[in-house]
Coordinates of N, CA and C and ligand atoms in Angstrom, one line a residue:
X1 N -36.9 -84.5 -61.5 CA -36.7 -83.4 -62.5 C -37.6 -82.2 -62.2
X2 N -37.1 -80.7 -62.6 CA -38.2 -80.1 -62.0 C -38.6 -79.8 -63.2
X3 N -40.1 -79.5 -63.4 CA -40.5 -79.1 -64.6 C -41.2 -77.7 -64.1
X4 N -40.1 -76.4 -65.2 CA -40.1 -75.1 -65.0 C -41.7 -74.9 -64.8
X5 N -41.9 -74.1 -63.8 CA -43.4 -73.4 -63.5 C -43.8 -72.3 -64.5
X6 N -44.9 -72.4 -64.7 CA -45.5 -71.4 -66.0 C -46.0 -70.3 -65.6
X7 N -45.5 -69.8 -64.2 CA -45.0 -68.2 -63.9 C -44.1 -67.6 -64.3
X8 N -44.4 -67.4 -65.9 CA -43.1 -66.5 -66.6 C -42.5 -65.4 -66.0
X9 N -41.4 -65.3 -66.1 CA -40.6 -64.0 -65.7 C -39.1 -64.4 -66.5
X10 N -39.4 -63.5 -67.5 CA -38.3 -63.4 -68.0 C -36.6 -63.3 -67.5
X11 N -36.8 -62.9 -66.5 CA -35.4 -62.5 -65.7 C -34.8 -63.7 -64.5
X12 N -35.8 -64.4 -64.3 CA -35.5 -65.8 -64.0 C -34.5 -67.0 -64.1
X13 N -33.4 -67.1 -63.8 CA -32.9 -67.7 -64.6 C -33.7 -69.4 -63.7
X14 N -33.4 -70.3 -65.1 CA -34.1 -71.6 -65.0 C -33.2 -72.3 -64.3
X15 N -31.3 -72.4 -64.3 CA -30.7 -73.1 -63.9 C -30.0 -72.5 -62.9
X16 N -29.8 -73.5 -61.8 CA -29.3 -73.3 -60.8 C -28.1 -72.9 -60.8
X17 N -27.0 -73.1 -61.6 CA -25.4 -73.1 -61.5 C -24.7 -73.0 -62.7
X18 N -24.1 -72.5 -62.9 CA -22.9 -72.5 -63.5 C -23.7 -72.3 -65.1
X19 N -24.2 -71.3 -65.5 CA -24.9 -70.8 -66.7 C -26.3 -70.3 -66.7
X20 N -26.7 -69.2 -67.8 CA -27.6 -68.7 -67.5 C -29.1 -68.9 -68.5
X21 N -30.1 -69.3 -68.4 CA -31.5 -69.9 -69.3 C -32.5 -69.0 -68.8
X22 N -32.7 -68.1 -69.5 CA -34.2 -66.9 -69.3 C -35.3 -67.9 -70.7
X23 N -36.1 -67.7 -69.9 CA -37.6 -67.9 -70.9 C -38.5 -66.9 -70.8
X24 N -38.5 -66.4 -71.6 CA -39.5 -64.8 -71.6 C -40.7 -65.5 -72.5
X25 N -41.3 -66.8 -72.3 CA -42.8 -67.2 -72.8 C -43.0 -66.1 -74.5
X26 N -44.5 -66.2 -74.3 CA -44.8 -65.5 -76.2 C -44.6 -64.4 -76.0
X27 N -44.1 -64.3 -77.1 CA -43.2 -62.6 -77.6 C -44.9 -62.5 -78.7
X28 N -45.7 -63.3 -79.2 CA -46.3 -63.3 -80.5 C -47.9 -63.8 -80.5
X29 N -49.0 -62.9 -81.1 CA -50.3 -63.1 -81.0 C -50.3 -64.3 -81.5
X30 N -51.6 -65.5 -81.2 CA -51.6 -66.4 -81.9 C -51.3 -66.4 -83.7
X31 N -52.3 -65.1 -84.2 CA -51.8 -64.6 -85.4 C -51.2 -64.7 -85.9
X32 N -49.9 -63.6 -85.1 CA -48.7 -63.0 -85.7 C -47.8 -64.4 -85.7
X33 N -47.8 -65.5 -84.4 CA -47.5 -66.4 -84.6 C -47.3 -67.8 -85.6
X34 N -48.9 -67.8 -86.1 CA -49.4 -68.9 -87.4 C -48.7 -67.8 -88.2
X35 N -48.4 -66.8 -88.7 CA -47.8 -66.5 -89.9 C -46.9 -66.8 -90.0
X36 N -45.3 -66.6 -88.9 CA -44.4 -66.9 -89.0 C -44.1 -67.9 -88.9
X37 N -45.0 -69.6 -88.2 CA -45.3 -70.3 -88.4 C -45.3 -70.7 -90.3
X38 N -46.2 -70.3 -90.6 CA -46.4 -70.9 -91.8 C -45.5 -70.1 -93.3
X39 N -44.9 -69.2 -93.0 CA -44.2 -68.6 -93.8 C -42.8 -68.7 -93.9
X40 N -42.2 -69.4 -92.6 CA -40.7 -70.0 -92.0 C -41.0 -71.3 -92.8
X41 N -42.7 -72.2 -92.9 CA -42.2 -73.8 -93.6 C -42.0 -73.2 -94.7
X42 N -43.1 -72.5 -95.5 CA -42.9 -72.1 -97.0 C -42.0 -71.5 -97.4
X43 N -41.1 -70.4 -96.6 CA -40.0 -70.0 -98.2 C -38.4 -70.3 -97.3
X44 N -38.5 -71.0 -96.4 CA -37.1 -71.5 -95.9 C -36.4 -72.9 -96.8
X45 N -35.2 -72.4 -97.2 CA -34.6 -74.0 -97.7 C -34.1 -74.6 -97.1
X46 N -35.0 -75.8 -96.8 CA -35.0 -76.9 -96.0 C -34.5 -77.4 -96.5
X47 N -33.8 -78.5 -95.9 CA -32.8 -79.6 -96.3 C -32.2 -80.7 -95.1
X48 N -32.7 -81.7 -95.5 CA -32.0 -83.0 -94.2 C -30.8 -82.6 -94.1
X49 N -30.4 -82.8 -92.3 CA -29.2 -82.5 -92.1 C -28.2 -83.7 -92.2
X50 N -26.9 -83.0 -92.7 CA -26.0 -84.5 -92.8 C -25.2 -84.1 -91.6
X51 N -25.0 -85.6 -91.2 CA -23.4 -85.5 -90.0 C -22.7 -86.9 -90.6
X52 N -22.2 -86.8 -90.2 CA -20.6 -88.1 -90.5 C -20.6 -88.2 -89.0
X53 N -20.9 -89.4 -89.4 CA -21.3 -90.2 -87.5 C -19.9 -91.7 -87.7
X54 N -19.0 -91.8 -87.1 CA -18.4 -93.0 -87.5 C -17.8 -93.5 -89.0
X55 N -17.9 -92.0 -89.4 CA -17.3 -92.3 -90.9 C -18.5 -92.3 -91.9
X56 N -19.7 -92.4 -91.7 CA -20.7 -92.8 -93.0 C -21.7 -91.5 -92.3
X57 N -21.8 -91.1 -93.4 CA -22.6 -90.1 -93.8 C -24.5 -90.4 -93.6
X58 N -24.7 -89.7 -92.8 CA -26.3 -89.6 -92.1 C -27.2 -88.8 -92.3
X59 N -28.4 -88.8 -93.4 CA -29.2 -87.9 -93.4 C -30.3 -87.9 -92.3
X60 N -30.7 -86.5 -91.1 CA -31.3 -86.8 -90.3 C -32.9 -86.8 -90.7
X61 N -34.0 -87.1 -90.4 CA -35.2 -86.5 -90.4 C -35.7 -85.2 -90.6
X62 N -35.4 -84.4 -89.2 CA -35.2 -83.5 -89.2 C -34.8 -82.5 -90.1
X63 N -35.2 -81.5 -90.8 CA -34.8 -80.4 -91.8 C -34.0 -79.5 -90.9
X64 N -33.3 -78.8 -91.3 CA -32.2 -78.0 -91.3 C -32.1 -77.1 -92.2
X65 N -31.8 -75.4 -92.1 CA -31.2 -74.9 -92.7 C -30.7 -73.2 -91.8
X66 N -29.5 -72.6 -92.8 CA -28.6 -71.9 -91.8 C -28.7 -70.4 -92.7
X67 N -29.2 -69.8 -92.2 CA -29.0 -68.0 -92.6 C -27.8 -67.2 -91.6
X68 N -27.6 -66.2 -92.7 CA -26.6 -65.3 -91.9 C -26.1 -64.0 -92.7
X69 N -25.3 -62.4 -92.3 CA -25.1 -61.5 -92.5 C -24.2 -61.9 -93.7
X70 N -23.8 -62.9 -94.0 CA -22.6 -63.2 -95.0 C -22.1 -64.8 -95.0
X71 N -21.9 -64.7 -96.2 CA -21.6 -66.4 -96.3 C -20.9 -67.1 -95.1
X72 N -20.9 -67.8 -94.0 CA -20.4 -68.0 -93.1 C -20.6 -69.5 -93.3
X73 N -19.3 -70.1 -93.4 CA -19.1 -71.2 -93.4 C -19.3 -71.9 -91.7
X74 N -19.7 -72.8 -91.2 CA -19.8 -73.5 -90.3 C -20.0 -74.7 -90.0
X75 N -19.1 -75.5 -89.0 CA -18.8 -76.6 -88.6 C -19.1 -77.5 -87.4
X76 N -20.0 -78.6 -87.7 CA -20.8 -79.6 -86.2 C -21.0 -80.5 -87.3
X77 N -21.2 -81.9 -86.6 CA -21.3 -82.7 -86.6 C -20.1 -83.3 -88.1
X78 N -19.4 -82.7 -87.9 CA -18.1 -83.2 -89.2 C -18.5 -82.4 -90.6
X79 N -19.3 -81.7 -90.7 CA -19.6 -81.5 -92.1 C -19.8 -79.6 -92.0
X80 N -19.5 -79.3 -93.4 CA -19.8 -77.5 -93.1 C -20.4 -77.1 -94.2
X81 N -21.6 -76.1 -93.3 CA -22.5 -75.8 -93.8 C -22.6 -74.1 -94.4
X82 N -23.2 -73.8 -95.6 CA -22.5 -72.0 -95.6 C -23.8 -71.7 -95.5
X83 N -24.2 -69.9 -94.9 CA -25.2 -69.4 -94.8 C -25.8 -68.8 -95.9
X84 N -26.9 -68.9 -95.7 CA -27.4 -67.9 -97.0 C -27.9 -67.1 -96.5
X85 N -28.4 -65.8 -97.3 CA -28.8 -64.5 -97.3 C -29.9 -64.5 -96.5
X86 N -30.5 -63.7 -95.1 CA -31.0 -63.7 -94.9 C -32.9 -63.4 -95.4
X87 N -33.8 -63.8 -94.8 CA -34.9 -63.7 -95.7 C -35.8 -62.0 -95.0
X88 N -37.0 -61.5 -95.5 CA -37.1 -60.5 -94.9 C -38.1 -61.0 -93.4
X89 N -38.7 -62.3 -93.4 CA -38.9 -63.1 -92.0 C -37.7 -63.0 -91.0
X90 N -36.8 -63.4 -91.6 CA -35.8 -63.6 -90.6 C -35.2 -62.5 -90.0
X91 N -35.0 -61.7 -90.7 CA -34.3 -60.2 -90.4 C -35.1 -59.4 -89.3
X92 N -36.4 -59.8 -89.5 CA -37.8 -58.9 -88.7 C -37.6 -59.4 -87.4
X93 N -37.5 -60.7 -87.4 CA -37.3 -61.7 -86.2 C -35.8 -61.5 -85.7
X94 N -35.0 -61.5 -86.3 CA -33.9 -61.0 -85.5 C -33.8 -59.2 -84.7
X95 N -34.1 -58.4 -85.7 CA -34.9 -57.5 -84.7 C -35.4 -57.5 -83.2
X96 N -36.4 -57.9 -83.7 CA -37.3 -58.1 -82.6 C -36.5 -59.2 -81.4
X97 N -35.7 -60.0 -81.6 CA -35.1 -60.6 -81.1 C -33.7 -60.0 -79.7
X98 N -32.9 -59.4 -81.2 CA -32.1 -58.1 -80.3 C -32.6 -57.3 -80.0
X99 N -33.9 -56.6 -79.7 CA -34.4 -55.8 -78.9 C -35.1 -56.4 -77.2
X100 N -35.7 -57.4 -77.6 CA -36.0 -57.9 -76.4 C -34.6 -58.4 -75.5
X101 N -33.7 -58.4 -76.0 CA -32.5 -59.2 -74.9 C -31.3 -58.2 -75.3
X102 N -31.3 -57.6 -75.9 CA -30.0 -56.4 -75.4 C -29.1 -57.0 -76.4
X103 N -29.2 -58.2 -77.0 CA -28.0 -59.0 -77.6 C -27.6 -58.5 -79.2
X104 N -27.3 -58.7 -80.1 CA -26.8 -59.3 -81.4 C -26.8 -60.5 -81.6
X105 N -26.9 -60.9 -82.6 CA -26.9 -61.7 -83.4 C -26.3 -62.1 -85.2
X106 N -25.6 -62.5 -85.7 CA -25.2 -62.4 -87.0 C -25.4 -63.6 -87.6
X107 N -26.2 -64.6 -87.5 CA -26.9 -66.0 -88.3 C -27.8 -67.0 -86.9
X108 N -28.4 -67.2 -87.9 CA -29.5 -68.2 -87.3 C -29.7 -69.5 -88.3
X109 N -29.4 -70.6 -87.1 CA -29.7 -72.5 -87.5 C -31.4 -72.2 -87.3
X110 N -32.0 -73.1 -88.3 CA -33.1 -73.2 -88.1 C -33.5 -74.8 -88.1
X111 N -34.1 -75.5 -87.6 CA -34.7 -76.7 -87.3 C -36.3 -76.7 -87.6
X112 N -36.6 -78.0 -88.2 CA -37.8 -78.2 -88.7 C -38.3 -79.7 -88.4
X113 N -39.0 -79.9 -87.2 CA -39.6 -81.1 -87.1 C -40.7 -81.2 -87.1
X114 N -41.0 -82.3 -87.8 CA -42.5 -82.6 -88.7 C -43.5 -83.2 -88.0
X115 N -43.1 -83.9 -86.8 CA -43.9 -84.1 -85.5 C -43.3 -84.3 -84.6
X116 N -43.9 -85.0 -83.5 CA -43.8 -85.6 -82.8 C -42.1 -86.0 -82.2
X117 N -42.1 -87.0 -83.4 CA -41.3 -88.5 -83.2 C -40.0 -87.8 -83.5
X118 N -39.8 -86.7 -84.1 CA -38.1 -85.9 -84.3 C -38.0 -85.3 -83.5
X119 N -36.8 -85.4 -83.0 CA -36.1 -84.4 -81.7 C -34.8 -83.7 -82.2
X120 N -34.4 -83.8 -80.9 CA -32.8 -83.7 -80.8 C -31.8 -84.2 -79.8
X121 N -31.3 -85.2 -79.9 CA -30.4 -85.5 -79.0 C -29.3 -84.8 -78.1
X122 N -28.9 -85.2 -77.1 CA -28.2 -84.3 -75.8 C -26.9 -83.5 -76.6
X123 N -26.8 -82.2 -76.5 CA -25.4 -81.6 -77.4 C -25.2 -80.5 -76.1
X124 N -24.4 -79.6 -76.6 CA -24.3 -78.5 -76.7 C -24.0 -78.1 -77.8
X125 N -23.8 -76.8 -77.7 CA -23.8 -75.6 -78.5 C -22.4 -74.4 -78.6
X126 N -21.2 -75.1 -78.6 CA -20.6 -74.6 -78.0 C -18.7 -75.2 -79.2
X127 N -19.1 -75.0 -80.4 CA -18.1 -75.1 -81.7 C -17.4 -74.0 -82.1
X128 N -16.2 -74.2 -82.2 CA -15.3 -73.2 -82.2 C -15.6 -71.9 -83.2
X129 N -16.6 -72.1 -84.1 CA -16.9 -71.5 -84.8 C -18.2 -70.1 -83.9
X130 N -18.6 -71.0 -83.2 CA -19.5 -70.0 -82.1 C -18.2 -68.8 -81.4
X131 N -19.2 -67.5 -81.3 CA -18.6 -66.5 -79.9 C -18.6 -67.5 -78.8
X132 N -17.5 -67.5 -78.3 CA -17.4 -68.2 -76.5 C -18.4 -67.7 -75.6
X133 N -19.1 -68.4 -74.9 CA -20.1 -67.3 -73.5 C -21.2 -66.7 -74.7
X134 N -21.2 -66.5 -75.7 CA -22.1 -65.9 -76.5 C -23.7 -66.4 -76.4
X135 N -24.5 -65.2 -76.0 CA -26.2 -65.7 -76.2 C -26.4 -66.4 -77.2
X136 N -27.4 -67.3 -77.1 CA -28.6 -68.1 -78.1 C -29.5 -67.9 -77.5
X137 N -30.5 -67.1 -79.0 CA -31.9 -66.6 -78.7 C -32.4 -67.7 -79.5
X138 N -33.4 -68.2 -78.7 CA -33.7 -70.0 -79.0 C -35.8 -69.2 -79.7
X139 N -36.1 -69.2 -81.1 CA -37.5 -68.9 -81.4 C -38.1 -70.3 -81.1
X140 N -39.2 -70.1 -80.7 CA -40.4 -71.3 -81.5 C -41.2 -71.3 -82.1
X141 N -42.0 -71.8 -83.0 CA -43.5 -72.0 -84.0 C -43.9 -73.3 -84.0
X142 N -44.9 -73.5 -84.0 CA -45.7 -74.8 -83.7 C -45.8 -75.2 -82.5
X143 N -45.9 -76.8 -82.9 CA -46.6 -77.5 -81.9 C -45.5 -77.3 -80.4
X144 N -45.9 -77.0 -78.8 CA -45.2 -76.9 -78.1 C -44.6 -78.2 -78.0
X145 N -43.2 -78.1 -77.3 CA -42.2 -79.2 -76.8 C -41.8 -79.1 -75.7
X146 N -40.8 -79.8 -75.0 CA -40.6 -80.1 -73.5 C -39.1 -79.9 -74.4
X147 N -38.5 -78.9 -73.4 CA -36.7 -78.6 -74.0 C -36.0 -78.9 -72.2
X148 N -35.3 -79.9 -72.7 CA -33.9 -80.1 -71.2 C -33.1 -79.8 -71.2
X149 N -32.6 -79.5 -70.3 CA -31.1 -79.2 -70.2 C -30.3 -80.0 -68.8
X150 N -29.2 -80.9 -68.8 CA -28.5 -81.9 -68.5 C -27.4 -81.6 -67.5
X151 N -27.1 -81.2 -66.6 CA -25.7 -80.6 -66.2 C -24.4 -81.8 -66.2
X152 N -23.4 -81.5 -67.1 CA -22.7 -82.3 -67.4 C -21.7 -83.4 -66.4
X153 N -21.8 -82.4 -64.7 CA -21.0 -83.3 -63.8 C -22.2 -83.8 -63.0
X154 N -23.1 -82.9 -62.6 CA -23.9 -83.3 -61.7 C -25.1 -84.5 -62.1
X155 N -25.0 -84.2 -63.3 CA -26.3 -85.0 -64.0 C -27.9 -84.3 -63.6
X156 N -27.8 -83.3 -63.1 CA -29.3 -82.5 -63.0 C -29.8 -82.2 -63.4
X157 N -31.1 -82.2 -64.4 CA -32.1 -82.3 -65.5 C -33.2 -80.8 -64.7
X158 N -32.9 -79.9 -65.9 CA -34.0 -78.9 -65.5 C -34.7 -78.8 -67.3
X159 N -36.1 -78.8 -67.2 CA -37.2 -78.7 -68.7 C -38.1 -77.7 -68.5
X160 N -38.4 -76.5 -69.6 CA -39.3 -76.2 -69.6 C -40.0 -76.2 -70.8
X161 N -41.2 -75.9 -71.0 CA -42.3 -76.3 -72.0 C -41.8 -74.7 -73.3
X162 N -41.6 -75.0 -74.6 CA -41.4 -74.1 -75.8 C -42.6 -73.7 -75.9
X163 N -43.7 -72.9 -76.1 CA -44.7 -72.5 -76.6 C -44.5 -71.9 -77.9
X164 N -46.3 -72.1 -78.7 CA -45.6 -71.3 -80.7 C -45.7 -70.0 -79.7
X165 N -44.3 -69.4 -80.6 CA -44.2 -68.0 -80.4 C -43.3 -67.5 -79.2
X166 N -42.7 -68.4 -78.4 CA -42.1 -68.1 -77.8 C -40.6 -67.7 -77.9
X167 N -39.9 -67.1 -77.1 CA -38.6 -67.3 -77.0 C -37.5 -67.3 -75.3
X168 N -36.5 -68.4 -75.9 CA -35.7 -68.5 -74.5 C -34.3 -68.1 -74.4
X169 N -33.7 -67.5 -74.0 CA -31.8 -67.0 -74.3 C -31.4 -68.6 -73.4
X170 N -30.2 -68.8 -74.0 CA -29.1 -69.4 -73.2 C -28.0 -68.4 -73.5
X171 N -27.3 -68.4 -72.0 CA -26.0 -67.9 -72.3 C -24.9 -67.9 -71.3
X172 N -24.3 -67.0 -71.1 CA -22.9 -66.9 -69.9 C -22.2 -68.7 -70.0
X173 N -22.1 -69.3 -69.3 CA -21.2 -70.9 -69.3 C -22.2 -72.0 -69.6
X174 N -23.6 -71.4 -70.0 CA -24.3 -72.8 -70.1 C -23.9 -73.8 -71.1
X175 N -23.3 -73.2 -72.3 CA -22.9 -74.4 -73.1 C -21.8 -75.2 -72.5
X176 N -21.1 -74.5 -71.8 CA -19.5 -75.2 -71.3 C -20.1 -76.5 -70.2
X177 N -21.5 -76.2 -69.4 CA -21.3 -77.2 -68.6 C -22.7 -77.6 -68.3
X178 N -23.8 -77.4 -69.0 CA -25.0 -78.1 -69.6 C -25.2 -78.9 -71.0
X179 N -25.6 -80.0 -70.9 CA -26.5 -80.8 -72.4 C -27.5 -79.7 -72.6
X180 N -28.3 -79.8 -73.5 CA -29.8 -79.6 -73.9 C -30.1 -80.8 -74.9
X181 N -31.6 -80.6 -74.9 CA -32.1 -81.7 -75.9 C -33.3 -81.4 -76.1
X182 N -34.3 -82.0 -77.4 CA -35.6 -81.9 -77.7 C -36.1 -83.0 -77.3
X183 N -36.6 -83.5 -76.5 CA -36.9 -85.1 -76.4 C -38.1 -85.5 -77.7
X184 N -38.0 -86.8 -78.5 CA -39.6 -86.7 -78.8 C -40.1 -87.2 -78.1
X185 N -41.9 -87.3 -78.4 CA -43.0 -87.3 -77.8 C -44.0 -87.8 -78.5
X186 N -44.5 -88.4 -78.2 CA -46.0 -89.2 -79.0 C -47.4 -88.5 -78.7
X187 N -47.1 -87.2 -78.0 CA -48.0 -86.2 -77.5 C -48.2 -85.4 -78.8
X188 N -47.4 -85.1 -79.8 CA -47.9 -83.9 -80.9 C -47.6 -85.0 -82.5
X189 N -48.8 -84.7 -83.2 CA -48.2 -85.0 -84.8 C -47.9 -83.8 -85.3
X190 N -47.8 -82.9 -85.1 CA -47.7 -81.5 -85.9 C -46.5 -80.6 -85.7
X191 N -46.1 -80.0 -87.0 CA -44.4 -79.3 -86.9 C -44.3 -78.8 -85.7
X192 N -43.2 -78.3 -85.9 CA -42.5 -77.4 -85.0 C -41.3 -76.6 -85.1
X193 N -41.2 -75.3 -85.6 CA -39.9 -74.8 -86.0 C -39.3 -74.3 -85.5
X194 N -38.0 -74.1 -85.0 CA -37.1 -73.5 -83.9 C -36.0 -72.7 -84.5
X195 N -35.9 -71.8 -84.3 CA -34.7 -70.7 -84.8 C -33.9 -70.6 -83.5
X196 N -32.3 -70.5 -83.7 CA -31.9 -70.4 -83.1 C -30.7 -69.0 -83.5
X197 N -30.8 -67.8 -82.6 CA -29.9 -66.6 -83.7 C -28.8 -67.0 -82.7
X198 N -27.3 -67.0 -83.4 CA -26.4 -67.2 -82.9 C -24.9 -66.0 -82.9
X199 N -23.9 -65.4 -82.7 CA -23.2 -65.0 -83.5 C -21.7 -65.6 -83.6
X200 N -21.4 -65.7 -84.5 CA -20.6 -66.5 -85.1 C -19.5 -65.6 -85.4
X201 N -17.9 -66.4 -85.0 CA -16.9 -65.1 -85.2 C -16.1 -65.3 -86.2
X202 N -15.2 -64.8 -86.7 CA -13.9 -65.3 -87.6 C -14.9 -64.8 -89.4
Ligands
AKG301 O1 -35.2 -77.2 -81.4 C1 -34.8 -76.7 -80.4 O2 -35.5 -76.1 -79.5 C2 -33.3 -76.6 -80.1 C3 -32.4 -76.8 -81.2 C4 -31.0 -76.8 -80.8 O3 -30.6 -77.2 -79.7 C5 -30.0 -76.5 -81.8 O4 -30.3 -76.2 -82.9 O5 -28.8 -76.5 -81.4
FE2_302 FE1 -28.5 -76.7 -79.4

């Protein structure tokens, strides 16, 4: 497995084939970071995520919750979830977001793990409800993680480390023919919140 080198260069792509993974490391002072940090736990509505796994309804660990330009209904894991109004954190961050990568964005999934021991298991990102080929500007806050990504025929595992304050794009085919995952880790007790801005069509 190669584990990405911490010679950032944003213009790098991480994966070898068939999709494209920029990590442009901290966008954010430790500061500016603990705030958005601590102001994404306090006024975001969190809420366990459900999926309908086999028919029965699963509340995950993990918190979840979904902002966006307009009520946008959306669809994973069998169940749909509607956006709410964006916050004036989030809007700032999307800013600053589409300016560093040339992109748009019109909602952002946000994730909330409480330590360690919550992750995310192998997906993609890639529901009909998503733009096709469309960027995900992936934020982070807190405790750092190890993020993979899986290539679907070859089985080739590339990871690099999230830092608080950082951000990474996925885009062009990587959902069509990469996993990703959070793995957990018995290395951190401490949160970690991940925004992900998406744009969403229809
Ligand atoms: O927490 C992360 O870094 C990734 C979250 C993710 O893959 C997702 O929300 O689809
Ligand atoms: Fe994902």
């Amino acid at each position: 497995m190669d584990l990405f080198n911490p010679q950032i260069d944003e213009n790098t792509n991480l994966l070898p084939q068939d999709g494209t993974v920029n990590y442009f490391g901290k966008l954010f002072s430790r500061e500016k970071a603990n705030f958005y940090r601590d102001t994404l736990l306090n006024t975001i509505e969190w809420k366990n995520d459900e999926a309908i796994i086999f028919g029965k309804l699963i509340l995950t660990k993990r918190k979840v919750a979904w902002y966006g330009d307009k009520e946008f209904e959306y669809t994973y894991s069998n169940t749909t979830k509607k956006a709410l109004p964006w916050t004036a954190e989030l809007l700032e961050l999307k800013k600053i977001i589409e300016e560093k990568t040339g992109e748009t964005f019109n909602s952002c999934l946000l994730n909330l793990y409480h330590s360690g021991e919550e992750g995310m298991a192998w997906h993609s990102d890639a529901e009909k409800d998503l733009k096709k080929n469309g960027a995900i500007g992936s934020v982070s806050f807190g405790a750092e993680r190890k993020f993979s990504f899986k290539h679907k025929q070859t089985k080739e595992t590339v990871s690099v480390i999230l830092e608080h304050g950082s951000l990474l794009v996925m885009k062009d085919e990587t959902q069509t023919h990469w996993l990703h995952r959070l793995p957990p880790t018995k290395t951190t007790s401490k949160p970690r919140v991940n925004l992900t801005f998406r744009t969403i069509v229809g």
